[in-house]
Amino acid sequence: MSSNRAVAYNGHGVDVVDIDYPTFELKDGPGVNPANVGRPVRHGVILKTVSTNICGSDQHMVRGRTTAPEGLVLGHEITGEVVEVGPDVEFIKVGDLVSVPFNIACGRCRNCKERKTGICLNVNPDRPGSAYGYVDMGGWVGGQAEYVLVPYADWNLLKFPDKDQAMEKILDLTMLSDIFPTGFHGCVTAGVGVGSTVYIAGAGPVGLAAAAGAQLLGAAVVIVGDLNEDRLAAARAFGCETVDVSQGDPKDQIEQILGVPEVDCGVDAVGFEARGHGSGAGTEAPATVLNSLMEITAAGGAMGIPGLYVTGDPGGVDDAAKRGALSLDLGTGWAKSLSFTTGQCPVMKYHRGLMMAILHDRVQIAKAVNATPISLEEAPQGYADFDKGAAKKYVLDPHGVIKR
C-alpha cells in the first residue's frame, strides 16, 4: 500500500502530514459527520493527485474564520489520474485523467437531476451540499494529498479526452475543479452577455477567473475592483479596467471609465471577509461589497455572488457577523428590482464547456490567474504567501509531474 502525504489544518496554519491511504469506505476523522462514518463507497475511485490548488476558501479556515476542526485535511480543487476503481464503477477506467468538481454530488437526488449539484441532498448529513476537505461539508477527505477518494465517480468526474494534450494544458485544466466555473457562474447569474458592462469586486483568483469568464461571454467592458495593486495589475494584463477601492467609492471610478456610475452586471468575488472602501479600506466590513454592488448595478440588473458567506465565523466583527447576519441595504436592491444568486457553483453545469474552451485555445485561464506550481511540501509557504496577498494561484504538484 502506498504512503499518503497531505496538507492538514493545525489550528493556526497548515502542516504536511502522513495520513491513511484511501479505501472505499468513509472513515472517522476530523470533521467527519458521525452519520457518514463507515459509509461504503463502492461507486468511487482512488486518484493519484496530479494537481490540487490552494483556494481562498481554504484560507478562511486556515485563518480561523470558520469552525473547522484541527487535523482537517484540506483541498477541494483536484485533478488526478485514476489508479483504482470501486466495484460499482462502470465507465471511468484506471489510467483516466480527470477533473473533480469541488461539489460532491450523488447524481440520484432531485437537486442533482435538476443540475443543482452544489446542493446535493444525499452526501452531507448536516445540510444540502458537500465538498472535499471543508468544514461542515460531511467530512469527505480533502485532495491536497498524494491520493484521494472520489465518490460517485461515473457521475462526478470529467474525463479529459487526450491525456498528453491535457498534461500540456494542466495548469489551465486544473482550474476546472472550482475557480473557473465558479467565476463563470458568477457572471452567468449576473446576466453577463454580449455588450455587457461588468463590475467584479475582488481581484483574487476567483475574481480574475470571473473576469476571464465575462470576456468569454462577450462583455464589452470588464472592471475589476480590489485593494491590492499587484492583483489589479494582473487584471489589467488581460484587458480589464480596474478600480482601486482604497481610493474611494467604486461608483466614482466606474463613472470615469464608462461615463455613468453604474454597470449592467455585478459580481461579488470577495465574500464575508470584505474590507471597507475609501477611508475604511483597512477595516473589515463584511456587508461592504454587497451593498456597494446594489448601489452600482443598474436598475433591473443582477448580481452574481460566488464569494463565500458562512453561518459560523468565530472572528466576525460583531455578534451578528459571527452567525453570518449582515446589515444589507436591501431597500436599495428592492427599489431597483435587482436579483441576486448565491451559493456554491454547480460545477458540472459548466466544466465540460469550459474544458473545450481551454483545449481549443479560446481562453488562457492559467495565465489570467498566474498559476504557480509548487510541491506539496511547500504548501505551508504557499498558504502564507497567498494570505499576504500574493497575486498568484498556487497549484500543488504532489508527484512532481507538472512542467515548470
Short mmCIF file of C-alpha atoms in Angstrom, two decimals:
data_model
loop_
_atom_site.label_atom_id
_atom_site.label_comp_id
_atom_site.label_asym_id
_atom_site.label_seq_id
_atom_site.Cartn_x
_atom_site.Cartn_y
_atom_site.Cartn_z
CA MET A 1 0.00 0.00 0.00
CA SER A 2 1.31 3.45 -0.89
CA SER A 3 2.04 6.15 1.64
CA ASN A 4 -0.06 9.31 1.55
CA ARG A 5 1.13 12.81 2.43
CA ALA A 6 -1.44 15.57 2.85
CA VAL A 7 -1.98 19.17 3.94
CA ALA A 8 -3.88 19.48 7.24
CA TYR A 9 -5.16 22.44 9.27
CA ASN A 10 -3.31 22.65 12.61
CA GLY A 11 -5.39 25.33 14.33
CA HIS A 12 -3.27 28.28 13.25
CA GLY A 13 -1.88 27.28 9.85
CA VAL A 14 -1.14 24.10 7.93
CA ASP A 15 1.25 21.18 8.20
CA VAL A 16 2.14 18.45 5.71
CA VAL A 17 1.42 15.16 7.46
CA ASP A 18 1.11 11.44 6.84
CA ILE A 19 -2.47 10.17 6.52
CA ASP A 20 -4.03 6.85 5.62
CA TYR A 21 -4.15 5.76 2.02
CA PRO A 22 -7.80 5.97 0.92
CA THR A 23 -10.13 2.97 0.84
CA PHE A 24 -13.67 2.54 -0.48
CA GLU A 25 -15.20 3.44 2.85
CA LEU A 26 -15.52 6.80 4.60
CA LYS A 27 -13.60 6.53 7.87
CA ASP A 28 -13.89 8.54 11.07
CA GLY A 29 -11.66 11.58 11.33
CA PRO A 30 -11.59 15.36 11.85
CA GLY A 31 -14.81 16.91 10.56
CA VAL A 32 -16.47 13.64 9.54
CA ASN A 33 -20.16 13.60 10.40
CA PRO A 34 -20.86 10.52 12.56
CA ALA A 35 -23.65 9.56 10.16
CA ASN A 36 -21.09 9.25 7.38
CA VAL A 37 -18.63 7.04 9.28
CA GLY A 38 -18.48 3.62 7.68
CA ARG A 39 -20.31 4.77 4.57
CA PRO A 40 -19.38 2.39 1.72
CA VAL A 41 -18.08 4.00 -1.47
CA ARG A 42 -18.27 1.13 -3.95
CA HIS A 43 -19.15 3.75 -6.60
CA GLY A 44 -15.88 5.63 -6.04
CA VAL A 45 -12.36 5.74 -7.40
CA ILE A 46 -8.96 6.45 -5.91
CA LEU A 47 -6.98 9.14 -7.67
CA LYS A 48 -3.27 9.80 -7.78
CA THR A 49 -3.38 13.58 -7.46
CA VAL A 50 -1.80 15.37 -10.41
CA SER A 51 -2.65 18.90 -9.27
CA THR A 52 -4.56 20.37 -6.35
CA ASN A 53 -4.90 24.09 -5.78
CA ILE A 54 -4.84 26.36 -2.76
CA CYS A 55 -8.14 28.26 -2.66
CA GLY A 56 -9.23 31.43 -0.90
CA SER A 57 -11.96 29.35 0.72
CA ASP A 58 -9.22 27.23 2.32
CA GLN A 59 -7.66 30.41 3.66
CA HIS A 60 -10.82 31.29 5.59
CA MET A 61 -10.40 28.06 7.55
CA VAL A 62 -6.66 28.46 7.99
CA ARG A 63 -7.16 31.98 9.37
CA GLY A 64 -9.51 30.55 11.99
CA ARG A 65 -12.54 32.22 10.48
CA THR A 66 -14.67 29.07 10.46
CA THR A 67 -15.42 26.24 12.88
CA ALA A 68 -13.06 23.85 11.07
CA PRO A 69 -11.52 21.28 13.45
CA GLU A 70 -7.79 20.78 13.83
CA GLY A 71 -6.48 17.94 11.71
CA LEU A 72 -8.92 18.55 8.85
CA VAL A 73 -7.24 17.51 5.58
CA LEU A 74 -7.76 20.39 3.15
CA GLY A 75 -8.26 20.68 -0.57
CA HIS A 76 -11.32 20.74 -2.81
CA GLU A 77 -9.68 21.63 -6.15
CA ILE A 78 -8.49 18.29 -7.52
CA THR A 79 -7.24 16.89 -10.83
CA GLY A 80 -5.88 13.37 -10.93
CA GLU A 81 -5.23 10.02 -12.56
CA VAL A 82 -7.43 7.06 -11.68
CA VAL A 83 -5.39 4.30 -10.04
CA GLU A 84 -8.17 2.13 -8.61
CA VAL A 85 -11.91 1.81 -9.28
CA GLY A 86 -14.65 0.59 -6.96
CA PRO A 87 -16.71 -2.48 -7.87
CA ASP A 88 -19.75 -0.38 -8.87
CA VAL A 89 -17.89 1.95 -11.25
CA GLU A 90 -18.83 1.23 -14.85
CA PHE A 91 -17.43 3.91 -17.19
CA ILE A 92 -14.38 5.50 -15.56
CA LYS A 93 -11.25 3.38 -16.01
CA VAL A 94 -7.82 3.05 -14.43
CA GLY A 95 -5.47 5.44 -16.19
CA ASP A 96 -8.09 8.10 -16.98
CA LEU A 97 -7.02 11.70 -16.29
CA VAL A 98 -9.92 13.56 -14.75
CA SER A 99 -11.12 16.81 -13.23
CA VAL A 100 -13.03 16.57 -9.95
CA PRO A 101 -15.82 19.10 -9.29
CA PHE A 102 -15.38 20.50 -5.81
CA ASN A 103 -19.09 19.79 -5.18
CA ILE A 104 -19.70 16.18 -4.21
CA ALA A 105 -22.96 15.07 -5.80
CA CYS A 106 -24.78 11.75 -5.88
CA GLY A 107 -26.46 12.11 -9.28
CA ARG A 108 -29.59 10.49 -7.87
CA CYS A 109 -31.44 13.10 -5.80
CA ARG A 110 -33.94 15.67 -7.01
CA ASN A 111 -31.41 18.50 -6.95
CA CYS A 112 -28.75 16.60 -8.88
CA LYS A 113 -31.31 15.66 -11.52
CA GLU A 114 -32.15 19.36 -11.85
CA ARG A 115 -28.41 20.21 -12.31
CA LYS A 116 -28.21 21.75 -8.83
CA THR A 117 -25.15 19.71 -7.91
CA GLY A 118 -23.94 22.31 -5.41
CA ILE A 119 -26.81 21.35 -3.11
CA CYS A 120 -26.95 17.56 -3.42
CA LEU A 121 -29.27 16.10 -0.81
CA ASN A 122 -27.52 12.79 -0.17
CA VAL A 123 -23.84 13.39 0.55
CA ASN A 124 -23.85 15.58 3.66
CA PRO A 125 -25.99 14.69 6.69
CA ASP A 126 -25.67 18.26 8.04
CA ARG A 127 -27.27 20.16 5.16
CA PRO A 128 -27.57 20.21 1.35
CA GLY A 129 -24.23 20.45 -0.45
CA SER A 130 -20.85 18.91 0.17
CA ALA A 131 -17.19 19.37 -0.73
CA TYR A 132 -13.82 17.74 -0.12
CA GLY A 133 -11.77 18.89 2.84
CA TYR A 134 -14.16 21.59 4.01
CA VAL A 135 -15.82 22.46 7.30
CA ASP A 136 -19.40 21.19 7.80
CA MET A 137 -19.40 19.51 4.40
CA GLY A 138 -19.81 15.92 5.50
CA GLY A 139 -16.21 15.01 6.23
CA TRP A 140 -15.04 13.83 2.82
CA VAL A 141 -11.23 13.84 2.99
CA GLY A 142 -9.54 16.70 1.15
CA GLY A 143 -7.49 16.41 -2.00
CA GLN A 144 -4.35 18.35 -1.06
CA ALA A 145 -2.77 14.94 -0.81
CA GLU A 146 -0.92 12.38 -2.86
CA TYR A 147 -4.02 10.19 -3.16
CA VAL A 148 -7.72 10.90 -2.65
CA LEU A 149 -11.05 9.05 -2.74
CA VAL A 150 -13.75 10.41 -5.08
CA PRO A 151 -17.31 9.06 -4.63
CA TYR A 152 -19.95 8.61 -7.34
CA ALA A 153 -17.16 8.60 -9.90
CA ASP A 154 -19.17 7.87 -13.04
CA TRP A 155 -21.33 10.91 -12.25
CA ASN A 156 -18.82 13.38 -10.82
CA LEU A 157 -15.68 13.03 -12.90
CA LEU A 158 -14.88 14.90 -16.10
CA LYS A 159 -12.53 12.78 -18.21
CA PHE A 160 -10.05 14.61 -20.42
CA PRO A 161 -10.22 13.22 -23.97
CA ASP A 162 -6.44 13.14 -24.56
CA LYS A 163 -4.03 12.69 -21.65
CA ASP A 164 -0.98 14.10 -23.42
CA GLN A 165 -2.87 17.18 -24.57
CA ALA A 166 -4.30 17.59 -21.09
CA MET A 167 -0.89 17.46 -19.42
CA GLU A 168 0.33 20.18 -21.79
CA LYS A 169 -2.51 22.38 -20.53
CA ILE A 170 -2.71 21.07 -16.98
CA LEU A 171 -2.26 24.50 -15.35
CA ASP A 172 -5.36 25.66 -17.22
CA LEU A 173 -7.37 22.48 -16.77
CA THR A 174 -6.71 22.34 -13.01
CA MET A 175 -8.88 25.46 -12.70
CA LEU A 176 -11.96 23.47 -13.85
CA SER A 177 -12.44 21.91 -10.42
CA ASP A 178 -13.54 25.22 -8.89
CA ILE A 179 -12.44 28.75 -9.67
CA PHE A 180 -13.07 28.91 -13.41
CA PRO A 181 -16.62 27.50 -13.22
CA THR A 182 -17.23 29.48 -10.02
CA GLY A 183 -16.19 32.80 -11.56
CA PHE A 184 -18.05 31.96 -14.75
CA HIS A 185 -21.18 31.06 -12.74
CA GLY A 186 -20.97 34.44 -11.02
CA CYS A 187 -21.06 36.10 -14.43
CA VAL A 188 -23.83 33.90 -15.82
CA THR A 189 -26.05 34.55 -12.82
CA ALA A 190 -25.29 38.28 -13.08
CA GLY A 191 -26.61 38.20 -16.65
CA VAL A 192 -23.34 38.88 -18.46
CA GLY A 193 -23.68 38.67 -22.22
CA VAL A 194 -22.54 40.29 -25.45
CA GLY A 195 -22.02 44.01 -24.90
CA SER A 196 -22.46 43.94 -21.11
CA THR A 197 -20.62 46.23 -18.73
CA VAL A 198 -19.50 44.28 -15.69
CA TYR A 199 -18.04 45.17 -12.30
CA ILE A 200 -16.26 42.36 -10.43
CA ALA A 201 -15.44 43.01 -6.79
CA GLY A 202 -12.22 41.22 -5.90
CA ALA A 203 -9.09 40.51 -7.93
CA GLY A 204 -8.13 37.28 -6.25
CA PRO A 205 -8.14 34.08 -8.31
CA VAL A 206 -11.96 33.77 -8.37
CA GLY A 207 -12.34 37.42 -9.35
CA LEU A 208 -9.77 37.08 -12.12
CA ALA A 209 -11.44 33.87 -13.28
CA ALA A 210 -14.76 35.74 -13.32
CA ALA A 211 -13.16 38.48 -15.41
CA ALA A 212 -11.87 35.93 -17.92
CA GLY A 213 -15.33 34.34 -17.93
CA ALA A 214 -17.00 37.69 -18.58
CA GLN A 215 -14.76 38.22 -21.58
CA LEU A 216 -15.59 34.73 -22.84
CA LEU A 217 -19.30 35.60 -22.53
CA GLY A 218 -18.82 38.68 -24.68
CA ALA A 219 -18.77 41.55 -22.18
CA ALA A 220 -17.90 44.92 -23.68
CA VAL A 221 -16.15 46.26 -20.56
CA VAL A 222 -14.92 44.28 -17.55
CA ILE A 223 -13.97 46.34 -14.49
CA VAL A 224 -12.24 44.69 -11.53
CA GLY A 225 -12.02 46.31 -8.09
CA ASP A 226 -9.58 45.50 -5.29
CA LEU A 227 -7.19 46.97 -2.70
CA ASN A 228 -4.15 45.02 -3.90
CA GLU A 229 -2.25 46.74 -6.70
CA ASP A 230 -0.41 43.57 -7.78
CA ARG A 231 -3.72 41.79 -8.28
CA LEU A 232 -5.19 44.77 -10.12
CA ALA A 233 -2.15 44.72 -12.41
CA ALA A 234 -2.89 41.06 -13.13
CA ALA A 235 -6.41 42.04 -14.22
CA ARG A 236 -5.11 44.81 -16.49
CA ALA A 237 -2.67 42.35 -18.06
CA PHE A 238 -5.53 40.59 -19.89
CA GLY A 239 -7.58 43.61 -20.84
CA CYS A 240 -9.64 44.55 -17.80
CA GLU A 241 -10.22 48.02 -16.46
CA THR A 242 -9.51 48.37 -12.74
CA VAL A 243 -10.72 50.27 -9.69
CA ASP A 244 -8.63 50.76 -6.54
CA VAL A 245 -11.31 50.80 -3.85
CA SER A 246 -8.87 52.25 -1.31
CA GLN A 247 -9.13 55.48 -3.30
CA GLY A 248 -12.86 55.89 -2.68
CA ASP A 249 -16.28 54.76 -3.76
CA PRO A 250 -16.16 52.44 -6.79
CA LYS A 251 -19.03 54.28 -8.49
CA ASP A 252 -16.93 57.42 -8.97
CA GLN A 253 -14.12 55.49 -10.66
CA ILE A 254 -16.63 53.50 -12.70
CA GLU A 255 -18.10 56.76 -13.96
CA GLN A 256 -14.64 57.86 -15.10
CA ILE A 257 -14.38 54.64 -17.14
CA LEU A 258 -17.91 54.33 -18.54
CA GLY A 259 -19.30 57.86 -18.35
CA VAL A 260 -22.03 56.62 -15.98
CA PRO A 261 -21.69 55.46 -12.34
CA GLU A 262 -23.25 52.05 -12.88
CA VAL A 263 -22.83 48.75 -14.68
CA ASP A 264 -25.21 46.20 -16.15
CA CYS A 265 -23.92 43.31 -14.06
CA GLY A 266 -22.23 42.95 -10.66
CA VAL A 267 -20.17 40.05 -9.30
CA ASP A 268 -19.06 39.59 -5.67
CA ALA A 269 -15.83 37.56 -5.65
CA VAL A 270 -14.82 38.72 -2.17
CA GLY A 271 -17.18 37.22 0.40
CA PHE A 272 -17.50 37.65 4.13
CA GLU A 273 -14.02 38.99 4.90
CA ALA A 274 -14.67 42.13 2.85
CA ARG A 275 -12.93 45.39 3.70
CA GLY A 276 -14.35 48.88 3.63
CA HIS A 277 -13.80 51.27 0.74
CA GLY A 278 -12.03 54.62 0.74
CA SER A 279 -11.08 55.79 4.23
CA GLY A 280 -12.36 52.49 5.65
CA ALA A 281 -10.26 50.36 3.35
CA GLY A 282 -8.23 48.79 6.15
CA THR A 283 -11.22 47.85 8.28
CA GLU A 284 -13.25 44.68 7.92
CA ALA A 285 -16.84 45.45 6.97
CA PRO A 286 -18.48 42.25 5.72
CA ALA A 287 -21.51 43.82 4.00
CA THR A 288 -19.48 46.42 2.09
CA VAL A 289 -19.25 44.61 -1.23
CA LEU A 290 -22.88 43.50 -1.32
CA ASN A 291 -24.15 46.99 -0.50
CA SER A 292 -21.77 48.59 -2.99
CA LEU A 293 -22.92 46.23 -5.74
CA MET A 294 -26.56 47.08 -5.08
CA GLU A 295 -25.68 50.74 -5.49
CA ILE A 296 -23.69 50.43 -8.71
CA THR A 297 -25.71 47.75 -10.53
CA ALA A 298 -28.26 49.31 -12.87
CA ALA A 299 -31.97 49.03 -12.09
CA GLY A 300 -33.33 45.71 -13.29
CA GLY A 301 -29.86 44.17 -13.26
CA ALA A 302 -28.49 41.17 -11.43
CA MET A 303 -25.71 40.28 -9.02
CA GLY A 304 -23.79 37.02 -9.01
CA ILE A 305 -22.34 36.18 -5.60
CA PRO A 306 -19.75 33.38 -5.81
CA GLY A 307 -17.89 34.93 -2.87
CA LEU A 308 -18.19 32.78 0.26
CA TYR A 309 -20.52 33.69 3.13
CA VAL A 310 -20.71 31.47 6.21
CA THR A 311 -23.13 30.69 9.03
CA GLY A 312 -20.39 30.49 11.65
CA ASP A 313 -17.43 32.91 11.86
CA PRO A 314 -15.58 32.97 15.21
CA GLY A 315 -13.60 36.01 14.05
CA GLY A 316 -16.58 38.07 12.95
CA VAL A 317 -16.53 41.80 13.69
CA ASP A 318 -19.68 41.60 15.84
CA ASP A 319 -22.18 39.07 17.18
CA ALA A 320 -24.30 39.30 14.05
CA ALA A 321 -21.35 38.69 11.72
CA LYS A 322 -20.30 35.71 13.82
CA ARG A 323 -23.52 33.97 12.75
CA GLY A 324 -23.49 35.29 9.18
CA ALA A 325 -26.10 38.03 9.70
CA LEU A 326 -25.06 41.14 7.77
CA SER A 327 -26.56 44.64 7.59
CA LEU A 328 -27.69 44.69 3.97
CA ASP A 329 -29.18 47.70 2.23
CA LEU A 330 -31.95 45.51 0.87
CA GLY A 331 -34.22 48.51 0.35
CA THR A 332 -31.92 49.71 -2.42
CA GLY A 333 -31.99 46.28 -4.03
CA TRP A 334 -35.77 46.13 -3.81
CA ALA A 335 -36.28 49.65 -5.16
CA LYS A 336 -34.04 48.86 -8.16
CA SER A 337 -35.64 45.44 -8.81
CA LEU A 338 -32.28 43.74 -8.56
CA SER A 339 -31.91 39.98 -8.45
CA PHE A 340 -29.03 38.06 -6.92
CA THR A 341 -27.81 34.47 -6.83
CA THR A 342 -25.72 32.99 -4.03
CA GLY A 343 -24.31 29.61 -3.09
CA GLN A 344 -21.90 27.01 -4.41
CA CYS A 345 -21.38 26.96 -8.14
CA PRO A 346 -22.83 23.78 -9.70
CA VAL A 347 -19.52 22.94 -11.38
CA MET A 348 -20.91 20.16 -13.57
CA LYS A 349 -23.17 22.66 -15.30
CA TYR A 350 -20.14 24.38 -16.82
CA HIS A 351 -16.97 22.31 -16.65
CA ARG A 352 -17.18 20.45 -19.97
CA GLY A 353 -17.85 23.62 -21.97
CA LEU A 354 -15.03 25.46 -20.22
CA MET A 355 -12.74 22.46 -20.81
CA MET A 356 -13.45 22.72 -24.53
CA ALA A 357 -12.71 26.46 -24.45
CA ILE A 358 -9.34 25.70 -22.86
CA LEU A 359 -8.44 22.82 -25.17
CA HIS A 360 -9.27 24.89 -28.24
CA ASP A 361 -7.40 28.00 -27.04
CA ARG A 362 -10.42 30.23 -26.51
CA VAL A 363 -9.20 31.23 -23.05
CA GLN A 364 -5.93 31.20 -21.10
CA ILE A 365 -7.16 30.93 -17.55
CA ALA A 366 -3.82 29.84 -16.04
CA LYS A 367 -2.17 33.00 -17.32
CA ALA A 368 -5.06 35.17 -16.13
CA VAL A 369 -4.76 33.89 -12.53
CA ASN A 370 -0.95 33.50 -12.61
CA ALA A 371 -0.98 29.76 -11.90
CA THR A 372 2.19 28.90 -9.98
CA PRO A 373 3.09 25.23 -9.34
CA ILE A 374 4.79 24.29 -6.06
CA SER A 375 5.48 20.98 -4.36
CA LEU A 376 3.20 19.51 -1.70
CA GLU A 377 5.89 20.11 0.92
CA GLU A 378 5.92 23.81 0.00
CA ALA A 379 2.22 24.15 0.85
CA PRO A 380 2.75 25.93 4.21
CA GLN A 381 4.80 28.64 2.50
CA GLY A 382 2.26 28.85 -0.33
CA TYR A 383 -0.53 29.38 2.18
CA ALA A 384 1.48 32.07 3.96
CA ASP A 385 2.33 33.93 0.76
CA PHE A 386 -1.24 33.74 -0.53
CA ASP A 387 -2.50 35.07 2.80
CA LYS A 388 -0.21 38.07 2.40
CA GLY A 389 -1.87 38.89 -0.94
CA ALA A 390 0.44 37.27 -3.48
CA ALA A 391 -1.02 37.74 -6.96
CA LYS A 392 -0.71 34.04 -7.70
CA LYS A 393 -2.84 30.91 -7.81
CA TYR A 394 -0.76 28.23 -6.11
CA VAL A 395 -1.03 24.78 -7.68
CA LEU A 396 0.28 21.91 -5.57
CA ASP A 397 2.13 19.21 -7.52
CA PRO A 398 2.31 16.20 -5.15
CA HIS A 399 4.13 13.89 -7.56
CA GLY A 400 6.36 16.33 -9.43
CA VAL A 401 4.70 15.83 -12.83
CA ILE A 402 3.88 19.42 -13.82
CA LYS A 403 6.32 21.15 -16.13
CA ARG A 404 7.86 24.25 -14.57
#
